[in-house]
PDB file of N, CA, C and O in Angstrom:
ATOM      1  N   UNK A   1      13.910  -8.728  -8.379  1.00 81.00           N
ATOM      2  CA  UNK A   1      13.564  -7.679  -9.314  1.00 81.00           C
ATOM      3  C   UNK A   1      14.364  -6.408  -9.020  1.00 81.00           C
ATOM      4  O   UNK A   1      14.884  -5.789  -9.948  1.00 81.00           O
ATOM      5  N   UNK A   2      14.457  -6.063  -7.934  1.00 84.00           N
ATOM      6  CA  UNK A   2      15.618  -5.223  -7.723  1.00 84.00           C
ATOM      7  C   UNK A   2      17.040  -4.302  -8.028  1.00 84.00           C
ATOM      8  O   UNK A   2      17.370  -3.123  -8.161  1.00 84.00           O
ATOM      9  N   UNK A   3      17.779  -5.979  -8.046  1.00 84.00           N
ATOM     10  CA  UNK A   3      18.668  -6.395  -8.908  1.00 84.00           C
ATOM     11  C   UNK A   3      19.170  -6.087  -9.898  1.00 84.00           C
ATOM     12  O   UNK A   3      20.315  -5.729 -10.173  1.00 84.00           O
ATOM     13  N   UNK A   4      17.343  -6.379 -11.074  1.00 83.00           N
ATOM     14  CA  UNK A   4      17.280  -6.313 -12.342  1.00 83.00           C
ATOM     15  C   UNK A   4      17.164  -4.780 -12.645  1.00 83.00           C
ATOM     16  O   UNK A   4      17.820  -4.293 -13.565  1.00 83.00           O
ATOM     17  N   UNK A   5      16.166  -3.872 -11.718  1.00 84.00           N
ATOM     18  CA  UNK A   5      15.903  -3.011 -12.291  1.00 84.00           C
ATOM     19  C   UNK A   5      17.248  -2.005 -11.452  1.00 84.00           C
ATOM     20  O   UNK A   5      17.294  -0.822 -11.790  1.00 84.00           O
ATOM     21  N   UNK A   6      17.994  -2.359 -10.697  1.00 85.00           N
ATOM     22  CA  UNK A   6      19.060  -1.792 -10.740  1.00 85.00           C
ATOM     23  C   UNK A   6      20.402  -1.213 -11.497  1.00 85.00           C
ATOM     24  O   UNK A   6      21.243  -0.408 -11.099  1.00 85.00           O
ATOM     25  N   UNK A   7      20.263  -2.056 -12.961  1.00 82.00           N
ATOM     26  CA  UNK A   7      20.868  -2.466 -13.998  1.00 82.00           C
ATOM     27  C   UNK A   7      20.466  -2.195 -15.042  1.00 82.00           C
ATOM     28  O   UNK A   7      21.118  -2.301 -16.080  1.00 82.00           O
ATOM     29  N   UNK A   8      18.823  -1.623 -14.914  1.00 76.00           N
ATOM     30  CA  UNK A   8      18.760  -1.528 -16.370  1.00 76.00           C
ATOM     31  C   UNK A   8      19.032  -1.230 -17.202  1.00 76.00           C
ATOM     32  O   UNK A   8      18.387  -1.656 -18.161  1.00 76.00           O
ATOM     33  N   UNK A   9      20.101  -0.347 -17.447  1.00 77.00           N
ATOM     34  CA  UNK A   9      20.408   0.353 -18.589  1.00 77.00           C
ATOM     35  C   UNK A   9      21.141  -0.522 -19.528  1.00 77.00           C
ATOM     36  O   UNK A   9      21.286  -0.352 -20.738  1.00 77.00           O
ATOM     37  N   UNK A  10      21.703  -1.752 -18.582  1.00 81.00           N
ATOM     38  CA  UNK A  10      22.207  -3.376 -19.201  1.00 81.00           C
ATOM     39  C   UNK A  10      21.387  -3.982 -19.930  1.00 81.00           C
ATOM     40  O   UNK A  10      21.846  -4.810 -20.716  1.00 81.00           O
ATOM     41  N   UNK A  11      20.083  -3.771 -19.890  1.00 83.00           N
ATOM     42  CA  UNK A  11      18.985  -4.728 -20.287  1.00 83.00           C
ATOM     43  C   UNK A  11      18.735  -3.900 -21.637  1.00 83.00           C
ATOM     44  O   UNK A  11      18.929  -2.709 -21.881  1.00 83.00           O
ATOM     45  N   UNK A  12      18.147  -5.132 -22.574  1.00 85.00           N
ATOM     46  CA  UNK A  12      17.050  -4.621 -23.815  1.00 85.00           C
ATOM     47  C   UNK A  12      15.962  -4.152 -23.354  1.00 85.00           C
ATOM     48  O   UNK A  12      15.358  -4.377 -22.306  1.00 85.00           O
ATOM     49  N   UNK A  13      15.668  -3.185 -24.599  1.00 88.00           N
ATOM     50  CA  UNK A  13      14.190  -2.401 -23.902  1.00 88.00           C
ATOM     51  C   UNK A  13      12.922  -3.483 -23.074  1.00 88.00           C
ATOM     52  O   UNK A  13      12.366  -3.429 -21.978  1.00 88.00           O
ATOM     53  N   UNK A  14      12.843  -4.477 -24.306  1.00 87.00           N
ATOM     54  CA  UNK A  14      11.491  -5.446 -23.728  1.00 87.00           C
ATOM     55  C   UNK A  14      11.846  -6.030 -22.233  1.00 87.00           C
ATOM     56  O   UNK A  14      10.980  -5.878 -21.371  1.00 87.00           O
ATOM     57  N   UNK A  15      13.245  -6.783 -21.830  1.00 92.00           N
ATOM     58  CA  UNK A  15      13.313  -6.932 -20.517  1.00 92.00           C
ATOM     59  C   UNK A  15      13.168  -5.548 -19.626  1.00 92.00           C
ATOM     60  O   UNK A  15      12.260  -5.467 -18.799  1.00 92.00           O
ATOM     61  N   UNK A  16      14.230  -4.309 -19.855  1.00 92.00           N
ATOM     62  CA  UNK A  16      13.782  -3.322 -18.802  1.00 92.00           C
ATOM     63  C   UNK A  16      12.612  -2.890 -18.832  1.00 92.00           C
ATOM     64  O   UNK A  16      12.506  -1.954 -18.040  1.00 92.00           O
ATOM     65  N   UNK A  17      11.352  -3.187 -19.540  1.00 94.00           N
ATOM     66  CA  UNK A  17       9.955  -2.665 -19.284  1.00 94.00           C
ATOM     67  C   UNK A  17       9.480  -3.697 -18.713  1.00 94.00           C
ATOM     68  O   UNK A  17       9.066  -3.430 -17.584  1.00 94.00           O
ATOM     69  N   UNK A  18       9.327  -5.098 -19.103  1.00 94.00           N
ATOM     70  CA  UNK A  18       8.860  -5.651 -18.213  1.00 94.00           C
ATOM     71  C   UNK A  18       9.623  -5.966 -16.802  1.00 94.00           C
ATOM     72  O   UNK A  18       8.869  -6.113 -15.841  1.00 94.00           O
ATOM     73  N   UNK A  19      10.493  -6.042 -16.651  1.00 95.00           N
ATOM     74  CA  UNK A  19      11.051  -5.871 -15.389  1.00 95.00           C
ATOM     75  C   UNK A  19      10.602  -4.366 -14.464  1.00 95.00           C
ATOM     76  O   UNK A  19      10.441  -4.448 -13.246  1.00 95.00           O
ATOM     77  N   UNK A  20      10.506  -3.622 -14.874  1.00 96.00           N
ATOM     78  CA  UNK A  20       9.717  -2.531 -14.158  1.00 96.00           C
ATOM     79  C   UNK A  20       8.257  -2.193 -13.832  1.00 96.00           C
ATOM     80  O   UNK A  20       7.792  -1.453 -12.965  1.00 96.00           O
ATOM     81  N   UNK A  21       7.577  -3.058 -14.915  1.00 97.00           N
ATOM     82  CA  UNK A  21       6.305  -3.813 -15.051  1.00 97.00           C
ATOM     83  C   UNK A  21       5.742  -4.485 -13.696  1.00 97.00           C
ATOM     84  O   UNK A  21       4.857  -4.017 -12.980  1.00 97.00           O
ATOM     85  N   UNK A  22       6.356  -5.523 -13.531  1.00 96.00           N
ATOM     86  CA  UNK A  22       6.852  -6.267 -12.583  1.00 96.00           C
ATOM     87  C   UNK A  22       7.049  -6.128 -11.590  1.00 96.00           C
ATOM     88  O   UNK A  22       6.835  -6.971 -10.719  1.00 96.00           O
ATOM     89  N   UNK A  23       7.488  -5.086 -11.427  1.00 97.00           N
ATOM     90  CA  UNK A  23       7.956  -4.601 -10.148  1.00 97.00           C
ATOM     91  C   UNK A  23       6.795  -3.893  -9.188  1.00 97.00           C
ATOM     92  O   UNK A  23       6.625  -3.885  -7.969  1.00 97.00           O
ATOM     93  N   UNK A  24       5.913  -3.166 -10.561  1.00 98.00           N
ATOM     94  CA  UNK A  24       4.667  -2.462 -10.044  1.00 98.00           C
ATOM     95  C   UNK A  24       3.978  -3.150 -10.179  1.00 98.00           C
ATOM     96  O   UNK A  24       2.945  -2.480 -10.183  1.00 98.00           O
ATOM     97  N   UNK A  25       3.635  -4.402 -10.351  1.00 98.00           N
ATOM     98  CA  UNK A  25       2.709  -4.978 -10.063  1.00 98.00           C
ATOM     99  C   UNK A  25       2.591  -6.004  -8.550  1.00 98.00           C
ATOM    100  O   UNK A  25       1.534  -6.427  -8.082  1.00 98.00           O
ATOM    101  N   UNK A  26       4.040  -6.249  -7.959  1.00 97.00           N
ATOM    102  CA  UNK A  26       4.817  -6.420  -6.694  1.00 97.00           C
ATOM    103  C   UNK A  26       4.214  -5.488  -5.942  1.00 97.00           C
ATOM    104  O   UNK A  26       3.237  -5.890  -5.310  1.00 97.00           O
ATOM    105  N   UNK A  27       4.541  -4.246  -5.811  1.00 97.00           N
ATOM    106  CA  UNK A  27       4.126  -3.111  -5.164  1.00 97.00           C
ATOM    107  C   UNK A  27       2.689  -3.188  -5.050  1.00 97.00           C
ATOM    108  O   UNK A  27       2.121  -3.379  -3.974  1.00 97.00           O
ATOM    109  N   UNK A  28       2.068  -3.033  -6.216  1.00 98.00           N
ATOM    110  CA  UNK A  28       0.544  -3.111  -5.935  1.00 98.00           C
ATOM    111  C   UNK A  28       0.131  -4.488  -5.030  1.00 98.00           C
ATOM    112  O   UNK A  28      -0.769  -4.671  -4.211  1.00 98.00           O
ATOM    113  N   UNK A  29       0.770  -5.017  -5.344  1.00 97.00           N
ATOM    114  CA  UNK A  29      -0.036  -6.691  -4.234  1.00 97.00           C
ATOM    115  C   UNK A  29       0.342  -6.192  -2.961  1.00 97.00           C
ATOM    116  O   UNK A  29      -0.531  -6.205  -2.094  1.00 97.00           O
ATOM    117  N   UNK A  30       1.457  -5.759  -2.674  1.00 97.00           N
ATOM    118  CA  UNK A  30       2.157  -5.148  -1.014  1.00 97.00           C
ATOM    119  C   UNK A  30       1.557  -4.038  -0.817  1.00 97.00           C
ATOM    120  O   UNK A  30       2.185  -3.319  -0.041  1.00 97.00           O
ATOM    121  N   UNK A  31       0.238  -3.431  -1.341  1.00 97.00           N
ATOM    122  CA  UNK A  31       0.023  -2.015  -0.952  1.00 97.00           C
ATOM    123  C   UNK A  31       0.452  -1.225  -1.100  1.00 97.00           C
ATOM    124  O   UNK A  31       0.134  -0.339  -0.307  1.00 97.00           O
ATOM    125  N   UNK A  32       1.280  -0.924  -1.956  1.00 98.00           N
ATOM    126  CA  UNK A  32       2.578   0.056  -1.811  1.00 98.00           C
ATOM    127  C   UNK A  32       2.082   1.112  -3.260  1.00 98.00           C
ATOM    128  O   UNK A  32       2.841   1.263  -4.217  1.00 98.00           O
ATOM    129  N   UNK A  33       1.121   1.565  -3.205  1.00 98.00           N
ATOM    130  CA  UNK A  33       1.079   2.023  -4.578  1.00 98.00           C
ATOM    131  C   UNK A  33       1.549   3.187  -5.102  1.00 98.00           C
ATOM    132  O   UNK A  33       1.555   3.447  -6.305  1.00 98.00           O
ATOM    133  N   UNK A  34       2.089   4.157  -3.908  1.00 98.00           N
ATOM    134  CA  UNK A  34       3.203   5.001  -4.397  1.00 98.00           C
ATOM    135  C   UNK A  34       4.012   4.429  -5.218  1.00 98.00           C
ATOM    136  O   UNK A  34       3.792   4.289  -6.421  1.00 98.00           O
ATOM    137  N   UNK A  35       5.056   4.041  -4.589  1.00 98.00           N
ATOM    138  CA  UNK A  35       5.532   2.501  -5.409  1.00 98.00           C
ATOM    139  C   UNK A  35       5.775   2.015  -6.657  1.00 98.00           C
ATOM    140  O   UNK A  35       6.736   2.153  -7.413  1.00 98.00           O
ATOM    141  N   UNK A  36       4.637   1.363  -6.757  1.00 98.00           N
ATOM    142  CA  UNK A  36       3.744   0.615  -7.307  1.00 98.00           C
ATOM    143  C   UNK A  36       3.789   1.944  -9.549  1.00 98.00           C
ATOM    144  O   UNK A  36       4.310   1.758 -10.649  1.00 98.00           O
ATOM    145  N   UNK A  37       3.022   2.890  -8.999  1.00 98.00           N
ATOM    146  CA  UNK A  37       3.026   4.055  -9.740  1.00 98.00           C
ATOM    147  C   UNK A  37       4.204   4.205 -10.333  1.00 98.00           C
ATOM    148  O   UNK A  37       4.392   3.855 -11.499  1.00 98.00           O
ATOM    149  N   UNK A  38       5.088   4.725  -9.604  1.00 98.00           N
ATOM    150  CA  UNK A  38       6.338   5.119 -10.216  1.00 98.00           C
ATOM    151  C   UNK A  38       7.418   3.903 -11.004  1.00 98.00           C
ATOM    152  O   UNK A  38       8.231   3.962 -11.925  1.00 98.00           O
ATOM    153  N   UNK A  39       6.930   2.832 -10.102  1.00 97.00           N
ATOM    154  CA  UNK A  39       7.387   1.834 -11.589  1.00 97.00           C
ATOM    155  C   UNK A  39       6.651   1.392 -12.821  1.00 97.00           C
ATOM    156  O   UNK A  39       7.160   0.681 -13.688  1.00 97.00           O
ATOM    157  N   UNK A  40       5.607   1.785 -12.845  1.00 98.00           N
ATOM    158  CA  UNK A  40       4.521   2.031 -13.760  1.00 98.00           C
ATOM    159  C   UNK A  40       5.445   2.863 -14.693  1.00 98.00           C
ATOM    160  O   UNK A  40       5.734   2.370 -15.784  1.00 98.00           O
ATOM    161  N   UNK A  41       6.004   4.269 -14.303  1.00 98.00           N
ATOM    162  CA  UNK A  41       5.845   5.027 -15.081  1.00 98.00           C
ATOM    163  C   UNK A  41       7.546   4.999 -15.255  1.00 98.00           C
ATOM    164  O   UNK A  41       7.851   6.035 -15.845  1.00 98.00           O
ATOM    165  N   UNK A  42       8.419   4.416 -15.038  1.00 96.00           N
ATOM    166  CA  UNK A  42       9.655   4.407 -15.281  1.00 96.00           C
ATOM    167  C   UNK A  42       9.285   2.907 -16.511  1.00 96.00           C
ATOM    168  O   UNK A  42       9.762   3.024 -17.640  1.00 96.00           O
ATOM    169  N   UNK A  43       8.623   1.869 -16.251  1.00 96.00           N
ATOM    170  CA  UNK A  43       8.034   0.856 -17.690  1.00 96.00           C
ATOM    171  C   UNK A  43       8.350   1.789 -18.760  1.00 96.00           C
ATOM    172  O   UNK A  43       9.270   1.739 -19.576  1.00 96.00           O
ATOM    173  N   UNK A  44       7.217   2.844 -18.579  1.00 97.00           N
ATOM    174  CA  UNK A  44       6.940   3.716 -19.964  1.00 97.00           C
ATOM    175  C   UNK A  44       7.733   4.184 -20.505  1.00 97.00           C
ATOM    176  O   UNK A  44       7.758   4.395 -21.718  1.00 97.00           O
ATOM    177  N   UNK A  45       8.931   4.569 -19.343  1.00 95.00           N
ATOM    178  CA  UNK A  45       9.617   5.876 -20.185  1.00 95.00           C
ATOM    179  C   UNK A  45      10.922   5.090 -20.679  1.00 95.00           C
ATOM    180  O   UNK A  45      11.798   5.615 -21.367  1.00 95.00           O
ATOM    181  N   UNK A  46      10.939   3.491 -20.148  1.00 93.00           N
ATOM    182  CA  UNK A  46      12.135   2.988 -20.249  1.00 93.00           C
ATOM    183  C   UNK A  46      11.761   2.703 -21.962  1.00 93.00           C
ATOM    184  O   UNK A  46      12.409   3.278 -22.836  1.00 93.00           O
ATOM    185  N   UNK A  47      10.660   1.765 -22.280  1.00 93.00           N
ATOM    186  CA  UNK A  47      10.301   1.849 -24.064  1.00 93.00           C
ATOM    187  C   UNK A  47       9.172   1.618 -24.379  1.00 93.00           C
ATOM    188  O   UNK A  47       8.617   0.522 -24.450  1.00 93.00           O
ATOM    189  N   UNK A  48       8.575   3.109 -24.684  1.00 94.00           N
ATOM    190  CA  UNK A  48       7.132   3.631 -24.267  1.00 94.00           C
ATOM    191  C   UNK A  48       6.740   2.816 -25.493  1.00 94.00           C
ATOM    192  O   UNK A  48       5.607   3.231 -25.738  1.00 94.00           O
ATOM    193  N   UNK A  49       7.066   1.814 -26.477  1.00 94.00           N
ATOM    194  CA  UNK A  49       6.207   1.228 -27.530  1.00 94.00           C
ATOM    195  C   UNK A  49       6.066  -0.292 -26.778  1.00 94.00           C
ATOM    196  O   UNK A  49       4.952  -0.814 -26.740  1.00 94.00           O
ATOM    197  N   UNK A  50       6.749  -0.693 -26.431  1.00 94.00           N
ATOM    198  CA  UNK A  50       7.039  -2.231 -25.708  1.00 94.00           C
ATOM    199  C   UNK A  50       5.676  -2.599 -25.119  1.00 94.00           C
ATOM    200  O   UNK A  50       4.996  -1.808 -24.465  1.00 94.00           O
ATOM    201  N   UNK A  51       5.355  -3.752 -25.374  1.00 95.00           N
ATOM    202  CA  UNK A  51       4.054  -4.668 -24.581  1.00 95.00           C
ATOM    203  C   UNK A  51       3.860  -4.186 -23.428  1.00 95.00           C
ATOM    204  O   UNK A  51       2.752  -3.684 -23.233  1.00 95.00           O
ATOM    205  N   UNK A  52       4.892  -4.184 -22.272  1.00 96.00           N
ATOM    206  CA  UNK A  52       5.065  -4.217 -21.085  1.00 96.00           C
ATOM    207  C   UNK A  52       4.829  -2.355 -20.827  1.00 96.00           C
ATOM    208  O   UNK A  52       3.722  -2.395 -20.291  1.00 96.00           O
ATOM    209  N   UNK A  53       5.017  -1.582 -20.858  1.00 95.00           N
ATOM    210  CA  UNK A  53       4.835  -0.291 -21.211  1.00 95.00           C
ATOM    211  C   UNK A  53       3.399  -0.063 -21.593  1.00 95.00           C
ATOM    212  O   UNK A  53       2.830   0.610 -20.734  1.00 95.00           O
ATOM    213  N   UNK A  54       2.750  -0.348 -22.439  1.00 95.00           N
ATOM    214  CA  UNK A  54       1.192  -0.123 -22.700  1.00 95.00           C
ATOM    215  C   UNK A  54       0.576  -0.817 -21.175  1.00 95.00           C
ATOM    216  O   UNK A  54      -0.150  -0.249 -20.358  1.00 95.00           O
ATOM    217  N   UNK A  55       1.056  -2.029 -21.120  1.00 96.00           N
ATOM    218  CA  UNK A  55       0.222  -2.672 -20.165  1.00 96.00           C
ATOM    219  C   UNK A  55       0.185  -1.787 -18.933  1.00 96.00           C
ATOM    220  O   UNK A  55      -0.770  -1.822 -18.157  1.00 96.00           O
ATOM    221  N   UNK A  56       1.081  -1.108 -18.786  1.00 97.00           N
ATOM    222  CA  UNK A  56       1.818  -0.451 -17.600  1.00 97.00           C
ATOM    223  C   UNK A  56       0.979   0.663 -17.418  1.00 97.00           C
ATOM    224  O   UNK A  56       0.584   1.057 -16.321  1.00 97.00           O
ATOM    225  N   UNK A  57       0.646   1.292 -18.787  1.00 97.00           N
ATOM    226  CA  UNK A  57      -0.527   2.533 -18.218  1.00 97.00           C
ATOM    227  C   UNK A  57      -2.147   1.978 -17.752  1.00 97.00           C
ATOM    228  O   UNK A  57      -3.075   2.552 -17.182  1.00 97.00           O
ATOM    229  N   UNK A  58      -1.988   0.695 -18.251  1.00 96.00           N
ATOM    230  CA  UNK A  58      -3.871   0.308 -17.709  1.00 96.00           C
ATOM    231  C   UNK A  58      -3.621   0.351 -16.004  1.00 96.00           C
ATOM    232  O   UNK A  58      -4.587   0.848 -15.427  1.00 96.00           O
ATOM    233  N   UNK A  59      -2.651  -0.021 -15.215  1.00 97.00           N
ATOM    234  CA  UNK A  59      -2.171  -0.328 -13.939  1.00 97.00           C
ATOM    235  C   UNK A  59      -2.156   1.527 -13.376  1.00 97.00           C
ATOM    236  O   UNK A  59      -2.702   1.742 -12.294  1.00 97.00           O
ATOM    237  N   UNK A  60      -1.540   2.745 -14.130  1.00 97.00           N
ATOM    238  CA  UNK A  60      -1.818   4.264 -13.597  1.00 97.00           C
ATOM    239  C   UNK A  60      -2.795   4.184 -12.888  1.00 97.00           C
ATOM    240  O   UNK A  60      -2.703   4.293 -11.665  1.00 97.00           O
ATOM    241  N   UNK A  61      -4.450   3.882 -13.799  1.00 94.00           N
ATOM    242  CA  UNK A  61      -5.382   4.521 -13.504  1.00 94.00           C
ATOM    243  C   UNK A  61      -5.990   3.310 -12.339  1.00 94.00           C
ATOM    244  O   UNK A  61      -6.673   3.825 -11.454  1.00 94.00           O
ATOM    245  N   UNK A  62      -5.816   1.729 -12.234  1.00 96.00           N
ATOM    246  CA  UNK A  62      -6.193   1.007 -11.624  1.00 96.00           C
ATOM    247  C   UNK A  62      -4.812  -0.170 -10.875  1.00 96.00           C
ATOM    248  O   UNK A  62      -3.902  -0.808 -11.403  1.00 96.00           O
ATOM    249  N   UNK A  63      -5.152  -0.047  -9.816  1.00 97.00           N
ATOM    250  CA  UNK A  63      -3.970  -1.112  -9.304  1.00 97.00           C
ATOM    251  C   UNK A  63      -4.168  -2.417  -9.817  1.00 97.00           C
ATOM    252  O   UNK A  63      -5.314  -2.831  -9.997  1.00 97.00           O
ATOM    253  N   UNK A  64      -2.863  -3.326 -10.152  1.00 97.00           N
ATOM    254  CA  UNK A  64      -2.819  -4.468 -10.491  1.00 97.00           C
ATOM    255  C   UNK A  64      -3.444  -5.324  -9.418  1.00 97.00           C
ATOM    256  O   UNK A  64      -3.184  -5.234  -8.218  1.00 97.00           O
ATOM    257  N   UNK A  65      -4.402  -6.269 -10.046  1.00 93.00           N
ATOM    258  CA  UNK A  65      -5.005  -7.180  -9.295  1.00 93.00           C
ATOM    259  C   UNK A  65      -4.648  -8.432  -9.520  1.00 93.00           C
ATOM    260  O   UNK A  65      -4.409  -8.730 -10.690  1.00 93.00           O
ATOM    261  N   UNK A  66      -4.546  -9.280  -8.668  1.00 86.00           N
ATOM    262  CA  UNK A  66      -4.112 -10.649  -9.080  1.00 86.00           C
ATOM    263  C   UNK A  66      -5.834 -12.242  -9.044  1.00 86.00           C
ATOM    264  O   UNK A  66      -5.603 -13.408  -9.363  1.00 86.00           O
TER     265      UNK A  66
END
């Protein structure tokens, strides 16, 4: 994921949100919810209408649980 979100500006909106999605939800399983947050909120701003982006603010207020 890394990788991916290293690049994003390569990607279509729906992959770079969920790939940043993704990433915070990684973070949240590792504890990391600094983390975790800020890829939350780079989802949003990458295409604040996208699936992956809405989903991304329910994860702000509560960490992703698996």
């Amino acid at each position: 994921m890394k990788k991916v979100t290293a690049k994003a500006d390569d990607l279509d909106l729906n992959t770079g949100a969920l790939a940043w999605l993704r990433t915070g939800q990684i973070h949240d399983m590792k504890q990391r919810r600094t983390e975790a947050v800020e890829a939350y909120r780079k989802a949003i701003a990458y295409a604040p209408q996208a699936e992956a982006a809405q989903e991304s603010k329910k994860y702000l207020a509560a960490p992703y649980k698996r």
